[in-house]
JSON list of N, CA and C in Angstrom, two decimals:
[
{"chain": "H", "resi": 1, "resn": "UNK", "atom": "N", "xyz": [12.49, 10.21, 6.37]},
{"chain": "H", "resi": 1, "resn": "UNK", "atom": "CA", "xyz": [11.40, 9.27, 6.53]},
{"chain": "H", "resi": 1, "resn": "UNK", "atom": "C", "xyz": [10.09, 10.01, 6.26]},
{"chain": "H", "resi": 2, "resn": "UNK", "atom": "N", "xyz": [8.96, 9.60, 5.60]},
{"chain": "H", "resi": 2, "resn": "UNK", "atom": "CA", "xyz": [8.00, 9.78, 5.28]},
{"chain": "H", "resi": 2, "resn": "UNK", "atom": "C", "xyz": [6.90, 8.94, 5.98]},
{"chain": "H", "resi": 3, "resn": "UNK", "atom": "N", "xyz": [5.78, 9.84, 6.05]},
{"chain": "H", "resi": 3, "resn": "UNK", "atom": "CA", "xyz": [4.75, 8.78, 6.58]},
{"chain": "H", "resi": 3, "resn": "UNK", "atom": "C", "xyz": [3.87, 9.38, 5.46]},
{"chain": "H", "resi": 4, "resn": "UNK", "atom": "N", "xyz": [3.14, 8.05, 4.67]},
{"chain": "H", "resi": 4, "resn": "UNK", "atom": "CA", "xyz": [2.30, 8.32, 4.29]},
{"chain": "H", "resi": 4, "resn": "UNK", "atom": "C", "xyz": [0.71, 7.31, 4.01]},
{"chain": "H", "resi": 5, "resn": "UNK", "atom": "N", "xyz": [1.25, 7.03, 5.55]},
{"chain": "H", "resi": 5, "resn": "UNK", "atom": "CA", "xyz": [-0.37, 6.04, 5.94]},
{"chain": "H", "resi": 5, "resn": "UNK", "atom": "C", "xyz": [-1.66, 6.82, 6.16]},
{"chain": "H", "resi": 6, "resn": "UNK", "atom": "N", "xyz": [-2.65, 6.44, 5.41]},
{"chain": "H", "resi": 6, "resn": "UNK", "atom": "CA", "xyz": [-4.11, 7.06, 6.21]},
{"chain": "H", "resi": 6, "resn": "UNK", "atom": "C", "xyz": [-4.91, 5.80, 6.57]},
{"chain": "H", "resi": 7, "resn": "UNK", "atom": "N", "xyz": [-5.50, 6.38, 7.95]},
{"chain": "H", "resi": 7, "resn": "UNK", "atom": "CA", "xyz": [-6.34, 6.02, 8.72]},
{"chain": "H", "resi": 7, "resn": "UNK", "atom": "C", "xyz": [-7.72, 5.07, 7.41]},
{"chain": "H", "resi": 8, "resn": "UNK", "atom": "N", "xyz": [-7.71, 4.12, 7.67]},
{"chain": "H", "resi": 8, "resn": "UNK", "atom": "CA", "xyz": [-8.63, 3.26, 6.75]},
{"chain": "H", "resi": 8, "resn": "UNK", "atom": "C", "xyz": [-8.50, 3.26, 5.24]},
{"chain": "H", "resi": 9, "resn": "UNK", "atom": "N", "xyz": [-7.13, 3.16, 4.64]},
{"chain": "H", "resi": 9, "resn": "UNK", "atom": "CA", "xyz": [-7.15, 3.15, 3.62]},
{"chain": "H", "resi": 9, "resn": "UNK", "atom": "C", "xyz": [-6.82, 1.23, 3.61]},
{"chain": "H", "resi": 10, "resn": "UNK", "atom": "N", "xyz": [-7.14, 1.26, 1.93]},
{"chain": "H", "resi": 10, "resn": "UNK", "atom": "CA", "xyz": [-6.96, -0.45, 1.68]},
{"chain": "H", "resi": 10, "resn": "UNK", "atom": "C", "xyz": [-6.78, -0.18, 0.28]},
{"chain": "H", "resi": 11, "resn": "UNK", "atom": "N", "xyz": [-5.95, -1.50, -0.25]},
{"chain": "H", "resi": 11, "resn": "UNK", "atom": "CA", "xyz": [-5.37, -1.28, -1.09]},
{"chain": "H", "resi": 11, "resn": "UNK", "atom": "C", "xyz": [-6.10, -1.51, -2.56]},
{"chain": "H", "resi": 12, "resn": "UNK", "atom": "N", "xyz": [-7.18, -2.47, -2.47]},
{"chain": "H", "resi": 12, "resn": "UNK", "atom": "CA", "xyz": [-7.58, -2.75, -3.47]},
{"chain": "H", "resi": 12, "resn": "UNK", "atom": "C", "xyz": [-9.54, -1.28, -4.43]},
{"chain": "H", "resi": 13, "resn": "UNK", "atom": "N", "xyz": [-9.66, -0.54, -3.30]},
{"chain": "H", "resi": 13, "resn": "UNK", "atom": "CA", "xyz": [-10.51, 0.46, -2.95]},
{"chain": "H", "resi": 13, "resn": "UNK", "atom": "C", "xyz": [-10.03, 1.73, -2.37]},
{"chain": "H", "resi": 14, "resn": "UNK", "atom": "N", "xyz": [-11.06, 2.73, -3.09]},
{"chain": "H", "resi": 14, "resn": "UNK", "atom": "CA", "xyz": [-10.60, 4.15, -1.86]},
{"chain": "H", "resi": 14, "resn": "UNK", "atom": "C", "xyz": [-11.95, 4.32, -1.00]},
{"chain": "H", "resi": 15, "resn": "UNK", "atom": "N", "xyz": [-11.40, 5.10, -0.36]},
{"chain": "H", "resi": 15, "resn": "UNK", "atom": "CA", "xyz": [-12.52, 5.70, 1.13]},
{"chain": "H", "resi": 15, "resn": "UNK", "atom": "C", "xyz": [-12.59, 6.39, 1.15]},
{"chain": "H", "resi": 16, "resn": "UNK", "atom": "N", "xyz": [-13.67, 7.03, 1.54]},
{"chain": "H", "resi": 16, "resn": "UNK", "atom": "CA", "xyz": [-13.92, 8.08, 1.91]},
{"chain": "H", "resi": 16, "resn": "UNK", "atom": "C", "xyz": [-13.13, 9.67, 1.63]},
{"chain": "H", "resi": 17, "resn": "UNK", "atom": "N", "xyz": [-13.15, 9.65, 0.22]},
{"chain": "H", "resi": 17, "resn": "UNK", "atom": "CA", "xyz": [-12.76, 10.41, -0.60]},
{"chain": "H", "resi": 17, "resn": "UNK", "atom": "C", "xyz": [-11.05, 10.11, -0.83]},
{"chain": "H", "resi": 18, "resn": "UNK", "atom": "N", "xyz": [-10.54, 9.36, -0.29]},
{"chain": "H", "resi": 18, "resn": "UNK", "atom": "CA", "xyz": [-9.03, 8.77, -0.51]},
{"chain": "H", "resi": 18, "resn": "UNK", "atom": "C", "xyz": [-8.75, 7.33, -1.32]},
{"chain": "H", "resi": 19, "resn": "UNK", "atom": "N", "xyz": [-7.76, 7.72, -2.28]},
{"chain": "H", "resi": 19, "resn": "UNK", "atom": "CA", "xyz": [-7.50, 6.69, -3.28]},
{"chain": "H", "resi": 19, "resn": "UNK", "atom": "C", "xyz": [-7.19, 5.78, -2.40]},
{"chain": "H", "resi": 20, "resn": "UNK", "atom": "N", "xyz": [-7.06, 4.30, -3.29]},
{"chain": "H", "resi": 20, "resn": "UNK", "atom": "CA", "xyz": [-6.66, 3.24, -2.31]},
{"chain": "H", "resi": 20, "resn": "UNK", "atom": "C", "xyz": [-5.08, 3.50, -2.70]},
{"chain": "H", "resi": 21, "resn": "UNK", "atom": "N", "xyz": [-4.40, 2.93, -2.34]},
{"chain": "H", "resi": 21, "resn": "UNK", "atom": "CA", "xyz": [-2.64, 2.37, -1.70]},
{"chain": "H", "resi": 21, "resn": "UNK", "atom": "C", "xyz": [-1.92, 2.71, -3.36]},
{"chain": "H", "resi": 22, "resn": "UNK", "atom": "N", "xyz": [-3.03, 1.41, -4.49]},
{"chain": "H", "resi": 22, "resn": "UNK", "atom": "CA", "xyz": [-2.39, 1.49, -5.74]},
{"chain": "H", "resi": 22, "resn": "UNK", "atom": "C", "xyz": [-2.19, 2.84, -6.24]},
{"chain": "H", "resi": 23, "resn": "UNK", "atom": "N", "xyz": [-3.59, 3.25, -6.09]},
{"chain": "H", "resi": 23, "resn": "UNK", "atom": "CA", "xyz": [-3.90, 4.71, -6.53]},
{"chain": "H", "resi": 23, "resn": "UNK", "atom": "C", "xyz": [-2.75, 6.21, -6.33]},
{"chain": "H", "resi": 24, "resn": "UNK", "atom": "N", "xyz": [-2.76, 5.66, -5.21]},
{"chain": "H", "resi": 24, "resn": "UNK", "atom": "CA", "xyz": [-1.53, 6.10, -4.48]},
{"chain": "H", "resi": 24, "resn": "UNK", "atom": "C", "xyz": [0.06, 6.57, -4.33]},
{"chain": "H", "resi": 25, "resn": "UNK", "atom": "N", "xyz": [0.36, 5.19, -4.90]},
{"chain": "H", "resi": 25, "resn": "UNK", "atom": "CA", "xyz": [1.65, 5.18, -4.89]},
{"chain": "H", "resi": 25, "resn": "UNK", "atom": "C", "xyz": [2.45, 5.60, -5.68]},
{"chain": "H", "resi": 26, "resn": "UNK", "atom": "N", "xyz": [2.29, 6.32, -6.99]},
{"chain": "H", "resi": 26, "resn": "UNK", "atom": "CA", "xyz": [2.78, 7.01, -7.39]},
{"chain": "H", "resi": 26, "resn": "UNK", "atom": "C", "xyz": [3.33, 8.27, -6.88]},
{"chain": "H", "resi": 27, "resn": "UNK", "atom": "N", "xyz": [2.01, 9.20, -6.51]},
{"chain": "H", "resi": 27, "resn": "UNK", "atom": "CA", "xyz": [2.18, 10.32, -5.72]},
{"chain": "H", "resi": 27, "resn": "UNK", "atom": "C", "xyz": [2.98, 9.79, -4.37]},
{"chain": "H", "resi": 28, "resn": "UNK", "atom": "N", "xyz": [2.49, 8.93, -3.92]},
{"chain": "H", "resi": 28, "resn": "UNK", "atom": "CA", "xyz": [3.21, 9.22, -2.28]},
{"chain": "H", "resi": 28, "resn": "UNK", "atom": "C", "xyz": [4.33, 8.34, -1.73]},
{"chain": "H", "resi": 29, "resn": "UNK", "atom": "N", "xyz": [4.90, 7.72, -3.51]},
{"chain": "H", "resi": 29, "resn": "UNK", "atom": "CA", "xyz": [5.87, 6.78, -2.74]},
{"chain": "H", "resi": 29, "resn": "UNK", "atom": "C", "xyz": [7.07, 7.05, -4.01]},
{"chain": "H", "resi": 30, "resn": "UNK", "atom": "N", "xyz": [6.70, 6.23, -5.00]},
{"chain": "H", "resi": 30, "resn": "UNK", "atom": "CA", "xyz": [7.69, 6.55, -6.01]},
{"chain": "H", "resi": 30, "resn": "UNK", "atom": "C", "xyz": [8.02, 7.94, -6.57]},
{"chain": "H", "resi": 31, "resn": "UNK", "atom": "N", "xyz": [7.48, 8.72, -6.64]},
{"chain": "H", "resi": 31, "resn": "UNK", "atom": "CA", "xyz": [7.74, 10.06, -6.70]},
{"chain": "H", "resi": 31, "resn": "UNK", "atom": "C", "xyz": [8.49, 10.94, -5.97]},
{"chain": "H", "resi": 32, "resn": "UNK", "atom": "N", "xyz": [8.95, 10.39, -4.55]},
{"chain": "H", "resi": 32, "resn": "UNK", "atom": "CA", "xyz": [9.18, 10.93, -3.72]},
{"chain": "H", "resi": 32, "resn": "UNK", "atom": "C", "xyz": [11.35, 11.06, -3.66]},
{"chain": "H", "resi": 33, "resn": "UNK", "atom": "N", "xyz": [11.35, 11.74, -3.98]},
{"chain": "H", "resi": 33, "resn": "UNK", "atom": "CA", "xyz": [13.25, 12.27, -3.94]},
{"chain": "H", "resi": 33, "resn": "UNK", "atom": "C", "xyz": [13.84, 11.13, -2.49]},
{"chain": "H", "resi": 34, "resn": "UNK", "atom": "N", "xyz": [14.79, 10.69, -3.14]},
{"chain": "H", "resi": 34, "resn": "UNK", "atom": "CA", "xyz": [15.79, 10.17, -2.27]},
{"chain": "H", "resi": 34, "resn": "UNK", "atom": "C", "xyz": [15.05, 8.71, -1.28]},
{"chain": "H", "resi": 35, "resn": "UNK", "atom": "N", "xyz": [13.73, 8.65, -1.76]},
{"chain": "H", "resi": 35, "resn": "UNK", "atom": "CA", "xyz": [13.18, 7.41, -1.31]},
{"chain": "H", "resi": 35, "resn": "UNK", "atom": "C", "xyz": [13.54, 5.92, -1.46]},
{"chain": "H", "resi": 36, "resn": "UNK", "atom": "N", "xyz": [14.05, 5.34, -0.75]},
{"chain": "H", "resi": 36, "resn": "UNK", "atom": "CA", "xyz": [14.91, 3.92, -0.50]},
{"chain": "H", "resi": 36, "resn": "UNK", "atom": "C", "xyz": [14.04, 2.84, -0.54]},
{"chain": "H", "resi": 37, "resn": "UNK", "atom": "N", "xyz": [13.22, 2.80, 0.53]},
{"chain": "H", "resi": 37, "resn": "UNK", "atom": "CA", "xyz": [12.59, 1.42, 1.42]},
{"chain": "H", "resi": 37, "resn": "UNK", "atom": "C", "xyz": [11.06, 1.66, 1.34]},
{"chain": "H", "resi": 38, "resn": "UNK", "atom": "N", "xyz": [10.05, 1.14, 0.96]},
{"chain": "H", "resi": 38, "resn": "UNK", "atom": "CA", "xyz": [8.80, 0.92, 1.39]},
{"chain": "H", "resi": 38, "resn": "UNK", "atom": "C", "xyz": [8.66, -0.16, 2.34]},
{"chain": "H", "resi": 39, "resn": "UNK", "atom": "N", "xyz": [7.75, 0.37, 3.75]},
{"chain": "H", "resi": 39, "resn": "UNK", "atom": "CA", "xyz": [7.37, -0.68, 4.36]},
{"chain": "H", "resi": 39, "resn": "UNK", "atom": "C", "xyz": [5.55, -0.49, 3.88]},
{"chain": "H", "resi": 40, "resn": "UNK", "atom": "N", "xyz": [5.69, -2.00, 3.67]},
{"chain": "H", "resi": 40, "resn": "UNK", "atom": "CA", "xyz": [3.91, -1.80, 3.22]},
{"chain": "H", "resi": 40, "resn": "UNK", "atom": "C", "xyz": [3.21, -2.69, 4.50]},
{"chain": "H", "resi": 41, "resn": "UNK", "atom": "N", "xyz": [2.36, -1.53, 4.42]},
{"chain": "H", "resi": 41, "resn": "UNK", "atom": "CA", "xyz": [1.40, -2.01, 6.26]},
{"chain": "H", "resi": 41, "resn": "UNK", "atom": "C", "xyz": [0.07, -1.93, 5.83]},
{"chain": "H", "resi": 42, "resn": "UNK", "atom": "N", "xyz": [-1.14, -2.86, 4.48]},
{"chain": "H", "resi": 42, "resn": "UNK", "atom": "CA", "xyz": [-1.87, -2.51, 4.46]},
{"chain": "H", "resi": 42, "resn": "UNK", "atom": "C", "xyz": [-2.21, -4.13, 4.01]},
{"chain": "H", "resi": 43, "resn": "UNK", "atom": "N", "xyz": [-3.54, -4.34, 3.87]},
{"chain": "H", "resi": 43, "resn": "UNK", "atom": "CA", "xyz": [-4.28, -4.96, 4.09]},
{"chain": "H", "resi": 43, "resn": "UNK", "atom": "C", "xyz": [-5.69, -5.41, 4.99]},
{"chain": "H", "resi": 44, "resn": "UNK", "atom": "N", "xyz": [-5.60, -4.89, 5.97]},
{"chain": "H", "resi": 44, "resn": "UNK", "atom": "CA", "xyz": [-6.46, -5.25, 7.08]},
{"chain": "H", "resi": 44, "resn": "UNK", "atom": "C", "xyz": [-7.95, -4.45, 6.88]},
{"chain": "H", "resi": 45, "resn": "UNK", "atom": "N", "xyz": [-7.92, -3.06, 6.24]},
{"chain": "H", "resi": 45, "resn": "UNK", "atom": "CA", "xyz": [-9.08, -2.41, 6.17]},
{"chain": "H", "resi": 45, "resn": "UNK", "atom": "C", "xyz": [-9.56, -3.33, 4.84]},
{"chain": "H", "resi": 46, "resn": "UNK", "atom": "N", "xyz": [-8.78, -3.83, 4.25]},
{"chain": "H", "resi": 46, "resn": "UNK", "atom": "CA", "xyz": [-9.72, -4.34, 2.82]},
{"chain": "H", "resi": 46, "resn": "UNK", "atom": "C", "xyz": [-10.43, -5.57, 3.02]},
{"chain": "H", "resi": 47, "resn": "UNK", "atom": "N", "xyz": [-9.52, -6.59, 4.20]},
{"chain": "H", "resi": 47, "resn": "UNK", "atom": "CA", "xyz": [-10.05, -8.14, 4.82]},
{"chain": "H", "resi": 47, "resn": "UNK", "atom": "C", "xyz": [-11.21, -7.84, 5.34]},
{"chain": "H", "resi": 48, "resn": "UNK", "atom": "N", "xyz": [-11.11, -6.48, 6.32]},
{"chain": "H", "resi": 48, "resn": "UNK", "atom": "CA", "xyz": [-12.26, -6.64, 7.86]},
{"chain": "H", "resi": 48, "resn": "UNK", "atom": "C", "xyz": [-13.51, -6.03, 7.43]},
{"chain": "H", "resi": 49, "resn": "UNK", "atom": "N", "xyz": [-13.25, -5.26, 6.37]},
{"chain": "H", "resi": 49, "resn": "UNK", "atom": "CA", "xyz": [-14.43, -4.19, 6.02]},
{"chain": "H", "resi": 49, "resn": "UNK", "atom": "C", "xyz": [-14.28, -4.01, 4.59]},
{"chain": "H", "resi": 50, "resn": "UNK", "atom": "N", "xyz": [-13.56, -3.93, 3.76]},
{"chain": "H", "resi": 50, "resn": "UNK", "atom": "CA", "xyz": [-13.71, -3.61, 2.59]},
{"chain": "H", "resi": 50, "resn": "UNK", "atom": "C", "xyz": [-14.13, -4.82, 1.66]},
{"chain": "H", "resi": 51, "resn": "UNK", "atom": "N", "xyz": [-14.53, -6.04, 1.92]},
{"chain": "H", "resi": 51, "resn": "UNK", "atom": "CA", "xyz": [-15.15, -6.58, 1.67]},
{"chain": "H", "resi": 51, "resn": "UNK", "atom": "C", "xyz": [-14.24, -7.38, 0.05]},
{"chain": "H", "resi": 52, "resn": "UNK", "atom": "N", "xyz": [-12.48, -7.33, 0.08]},
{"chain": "H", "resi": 52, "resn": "UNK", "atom": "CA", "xyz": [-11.99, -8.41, -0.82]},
{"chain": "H", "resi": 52, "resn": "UNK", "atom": "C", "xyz": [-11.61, -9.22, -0.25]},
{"chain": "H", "resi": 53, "resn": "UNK", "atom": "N", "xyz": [-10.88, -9.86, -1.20]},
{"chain": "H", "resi": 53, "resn": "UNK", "atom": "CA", "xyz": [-10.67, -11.16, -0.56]},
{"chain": "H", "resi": 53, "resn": "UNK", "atom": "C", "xyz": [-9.27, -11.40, 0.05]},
{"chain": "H", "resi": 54, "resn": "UNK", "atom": "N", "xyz": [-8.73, -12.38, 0.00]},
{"chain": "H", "resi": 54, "resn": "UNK", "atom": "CA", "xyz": [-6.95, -12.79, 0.45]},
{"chain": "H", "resi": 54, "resn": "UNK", "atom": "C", "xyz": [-6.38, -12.27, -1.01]},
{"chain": "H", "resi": 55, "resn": "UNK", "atom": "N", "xyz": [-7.19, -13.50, -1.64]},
{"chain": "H", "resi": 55, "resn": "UNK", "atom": "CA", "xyz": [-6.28, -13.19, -3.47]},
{"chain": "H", "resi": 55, "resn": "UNK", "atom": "C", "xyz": [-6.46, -12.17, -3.75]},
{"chain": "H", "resi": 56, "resn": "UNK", "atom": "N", "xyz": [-7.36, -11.16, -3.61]},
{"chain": "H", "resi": 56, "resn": "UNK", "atom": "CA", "xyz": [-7.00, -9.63, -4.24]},
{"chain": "H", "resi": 56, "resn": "UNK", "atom": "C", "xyz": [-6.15, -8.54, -3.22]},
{"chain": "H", "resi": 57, "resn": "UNK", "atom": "N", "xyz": [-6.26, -9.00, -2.07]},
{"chain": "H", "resi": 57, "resn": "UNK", "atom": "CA", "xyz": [-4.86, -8.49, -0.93]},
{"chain": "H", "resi": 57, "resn": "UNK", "atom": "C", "xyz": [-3.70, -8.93, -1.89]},
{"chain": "H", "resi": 58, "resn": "UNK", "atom": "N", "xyz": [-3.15, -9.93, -2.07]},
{"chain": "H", "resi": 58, "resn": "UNK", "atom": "CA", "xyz": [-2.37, -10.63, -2.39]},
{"chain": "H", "resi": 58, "resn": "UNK", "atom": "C", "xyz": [-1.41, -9.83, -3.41]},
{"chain": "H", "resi": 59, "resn": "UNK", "atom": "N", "xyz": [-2.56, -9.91, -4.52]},
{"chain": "H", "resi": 59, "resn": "UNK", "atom": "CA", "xyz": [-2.37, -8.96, -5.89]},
{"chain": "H", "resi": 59, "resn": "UNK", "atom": "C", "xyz": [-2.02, -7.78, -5.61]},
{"chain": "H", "resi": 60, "resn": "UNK", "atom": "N", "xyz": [-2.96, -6.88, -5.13]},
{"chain": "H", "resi": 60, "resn": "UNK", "atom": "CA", "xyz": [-2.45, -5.82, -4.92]},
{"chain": "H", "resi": 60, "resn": "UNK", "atom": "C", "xyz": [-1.25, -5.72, -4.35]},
{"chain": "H", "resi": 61, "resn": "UNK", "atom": "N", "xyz": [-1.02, -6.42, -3.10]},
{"chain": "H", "resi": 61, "resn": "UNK", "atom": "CA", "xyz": [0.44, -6.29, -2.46]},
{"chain": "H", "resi": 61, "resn": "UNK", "atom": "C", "xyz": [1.44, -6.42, -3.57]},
{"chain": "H", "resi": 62, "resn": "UNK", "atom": "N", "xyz": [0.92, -7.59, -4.22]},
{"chain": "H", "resi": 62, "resn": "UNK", "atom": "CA", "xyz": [2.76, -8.03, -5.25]},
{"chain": "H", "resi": 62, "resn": "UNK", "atom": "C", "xyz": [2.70, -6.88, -6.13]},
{"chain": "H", "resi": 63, "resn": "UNK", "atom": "N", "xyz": [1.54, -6.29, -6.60]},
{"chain": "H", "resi": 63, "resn": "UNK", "atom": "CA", "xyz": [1.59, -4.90, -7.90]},
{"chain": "H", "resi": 63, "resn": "UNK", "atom": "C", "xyz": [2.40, -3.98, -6.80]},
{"chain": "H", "resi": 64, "resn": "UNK", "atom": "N", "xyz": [2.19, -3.45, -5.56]},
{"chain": "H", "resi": 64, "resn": "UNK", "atom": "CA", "xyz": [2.43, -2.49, -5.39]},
{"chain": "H", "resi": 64, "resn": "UNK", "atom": "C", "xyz": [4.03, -2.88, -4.89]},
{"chain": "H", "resi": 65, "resn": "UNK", "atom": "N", "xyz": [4.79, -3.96, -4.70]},
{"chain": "H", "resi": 65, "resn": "UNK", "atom": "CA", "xyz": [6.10, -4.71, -4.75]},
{"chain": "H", "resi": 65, "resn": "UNK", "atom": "C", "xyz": [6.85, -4.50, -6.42]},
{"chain": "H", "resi": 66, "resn": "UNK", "atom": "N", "xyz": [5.97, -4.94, -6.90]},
{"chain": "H", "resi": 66, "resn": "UNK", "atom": "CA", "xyz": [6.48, -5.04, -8.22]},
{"chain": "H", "resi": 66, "resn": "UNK", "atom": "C", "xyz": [6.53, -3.23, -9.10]},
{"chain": "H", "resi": 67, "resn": "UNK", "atom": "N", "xyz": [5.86, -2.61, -8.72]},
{"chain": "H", "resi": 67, "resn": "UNK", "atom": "CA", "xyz": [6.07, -1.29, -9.41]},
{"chain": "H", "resi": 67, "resn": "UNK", "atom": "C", "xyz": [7.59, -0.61, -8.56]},
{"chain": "H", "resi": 68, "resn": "UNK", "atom": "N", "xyz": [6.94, -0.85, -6.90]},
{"chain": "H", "resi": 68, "resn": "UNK", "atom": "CA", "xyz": [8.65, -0.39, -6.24]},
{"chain": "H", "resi": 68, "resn": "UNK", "atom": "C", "xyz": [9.79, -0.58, -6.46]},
{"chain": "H", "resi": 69, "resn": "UNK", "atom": "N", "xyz": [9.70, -2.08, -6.89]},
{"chain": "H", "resi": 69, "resn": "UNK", "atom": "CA", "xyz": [11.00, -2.45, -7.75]},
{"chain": "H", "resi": 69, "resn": "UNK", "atom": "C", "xyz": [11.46, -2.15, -8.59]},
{"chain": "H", "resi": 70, "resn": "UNK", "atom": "N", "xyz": [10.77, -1.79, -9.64]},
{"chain": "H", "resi": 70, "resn": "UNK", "atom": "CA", "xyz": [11.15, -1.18, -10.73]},
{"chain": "H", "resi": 70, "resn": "UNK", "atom": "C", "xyz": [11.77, -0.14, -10.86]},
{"chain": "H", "resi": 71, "resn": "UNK", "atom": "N", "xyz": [11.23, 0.65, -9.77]},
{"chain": "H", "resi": 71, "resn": "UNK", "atom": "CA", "xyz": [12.21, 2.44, -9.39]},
{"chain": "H", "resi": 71, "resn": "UNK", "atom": "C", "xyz": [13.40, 2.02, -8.78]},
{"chain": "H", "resi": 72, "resn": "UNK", "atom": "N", "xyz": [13.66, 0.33, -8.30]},
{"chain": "H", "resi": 72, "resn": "UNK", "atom": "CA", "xyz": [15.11, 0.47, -7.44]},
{"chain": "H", "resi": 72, "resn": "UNK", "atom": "C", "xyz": [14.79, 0.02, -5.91]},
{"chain": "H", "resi": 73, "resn": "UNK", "atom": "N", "xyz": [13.05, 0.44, -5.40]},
{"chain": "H", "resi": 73, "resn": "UNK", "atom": "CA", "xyz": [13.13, 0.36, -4.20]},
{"chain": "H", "resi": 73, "resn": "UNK", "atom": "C", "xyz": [12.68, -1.13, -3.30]},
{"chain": "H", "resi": 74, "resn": "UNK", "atom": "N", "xyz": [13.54, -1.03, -2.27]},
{"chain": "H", "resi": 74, "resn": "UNK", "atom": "CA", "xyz": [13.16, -2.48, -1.42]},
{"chain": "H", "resi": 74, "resn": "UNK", "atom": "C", "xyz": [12.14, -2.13, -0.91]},
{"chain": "H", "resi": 75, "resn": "UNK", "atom": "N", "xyz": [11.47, -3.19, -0.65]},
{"chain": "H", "resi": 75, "resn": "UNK", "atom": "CA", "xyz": [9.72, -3.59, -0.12]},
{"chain": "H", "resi": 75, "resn": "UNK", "atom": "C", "xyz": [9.66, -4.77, 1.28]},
{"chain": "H", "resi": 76, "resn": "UNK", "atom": "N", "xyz": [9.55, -3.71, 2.57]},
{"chain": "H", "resi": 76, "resn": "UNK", "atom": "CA", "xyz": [8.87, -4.41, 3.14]},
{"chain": "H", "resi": 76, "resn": "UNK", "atom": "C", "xyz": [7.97, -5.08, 4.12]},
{"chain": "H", "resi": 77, "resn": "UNK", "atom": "N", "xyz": [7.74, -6.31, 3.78]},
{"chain": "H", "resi": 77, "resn": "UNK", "atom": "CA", "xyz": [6.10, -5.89, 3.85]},
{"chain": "H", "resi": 77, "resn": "UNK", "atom": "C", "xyz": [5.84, -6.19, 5.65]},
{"chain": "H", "resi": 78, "resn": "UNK", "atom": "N", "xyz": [4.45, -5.48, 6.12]},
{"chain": "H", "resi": 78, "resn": "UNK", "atom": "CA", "xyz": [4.44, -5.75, 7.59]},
{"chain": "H", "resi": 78, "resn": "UNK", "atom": "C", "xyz": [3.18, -7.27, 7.61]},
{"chain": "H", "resi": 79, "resn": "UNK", "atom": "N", "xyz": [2.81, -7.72, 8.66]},
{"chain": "H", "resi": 79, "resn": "UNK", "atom": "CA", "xyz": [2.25, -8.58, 8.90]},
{"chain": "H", "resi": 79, "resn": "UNK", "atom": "C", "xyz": [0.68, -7.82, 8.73]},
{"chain": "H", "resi": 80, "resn": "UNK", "atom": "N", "xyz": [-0.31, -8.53, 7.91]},
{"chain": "H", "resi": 80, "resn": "UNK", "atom": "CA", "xyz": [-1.82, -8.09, 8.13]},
{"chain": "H", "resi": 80, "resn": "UNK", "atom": "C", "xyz": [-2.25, -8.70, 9.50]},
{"chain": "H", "resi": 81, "resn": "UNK", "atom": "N", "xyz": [-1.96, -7.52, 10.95]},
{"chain": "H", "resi": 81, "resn": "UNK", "atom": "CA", "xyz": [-2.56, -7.98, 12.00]},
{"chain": "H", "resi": 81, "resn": "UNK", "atom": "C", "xyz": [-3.84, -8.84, 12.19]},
{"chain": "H", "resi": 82, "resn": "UNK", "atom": "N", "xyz": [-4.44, -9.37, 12.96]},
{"chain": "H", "resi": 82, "resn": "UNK", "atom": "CA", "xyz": [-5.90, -9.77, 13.29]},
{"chain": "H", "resi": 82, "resn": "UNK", "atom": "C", "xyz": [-7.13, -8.86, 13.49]},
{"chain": "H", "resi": 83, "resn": "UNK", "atom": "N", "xyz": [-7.74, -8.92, 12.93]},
{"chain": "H", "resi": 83, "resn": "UNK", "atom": "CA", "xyz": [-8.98, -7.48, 13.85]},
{"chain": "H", "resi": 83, "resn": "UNK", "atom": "C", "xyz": [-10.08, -8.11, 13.99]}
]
């Protein structure tokens, strides 16, 4: 198992010197040996503060579904809590 969540990342933007999720996922997901399952737990920094919208949550989520798939891997996704 891998963790490779950071603290205020969002998917459609990076922060504070960290790529966003898309940017990302190459290095820290598909690349990764013997990797099965993505659970994707992001959205909420991009709604509350990062200033997109639902439809570009949206997008990004299905791109970053749709590239996992392609390597083989299942996707899935967590609930964008309330904040």
């Amino acid at each position: 198992m891998l963790n490779e969540g950071i603290s205020g990342n969002r998917i459609t933007a990076g922060t504070d010197g960290n790529p966003s999720a898309l940017d990302r996922l190459q290095r820290d997901v598909l690349s990764q040996p013997g990797a099965r399952t993505v659970i994707l737990f992001e959205g909420v920094n991009d709604l509350s503060w990062g200033g997109a919208t639902g439809d570009q949550v949206i997008a990004g989520m299905t791109e970053i579904a749709r590239r996992a798939h392609v390597r083989g891997l299942r996707v899935i996704g967590a609930t964008v809590v309330p904040y």
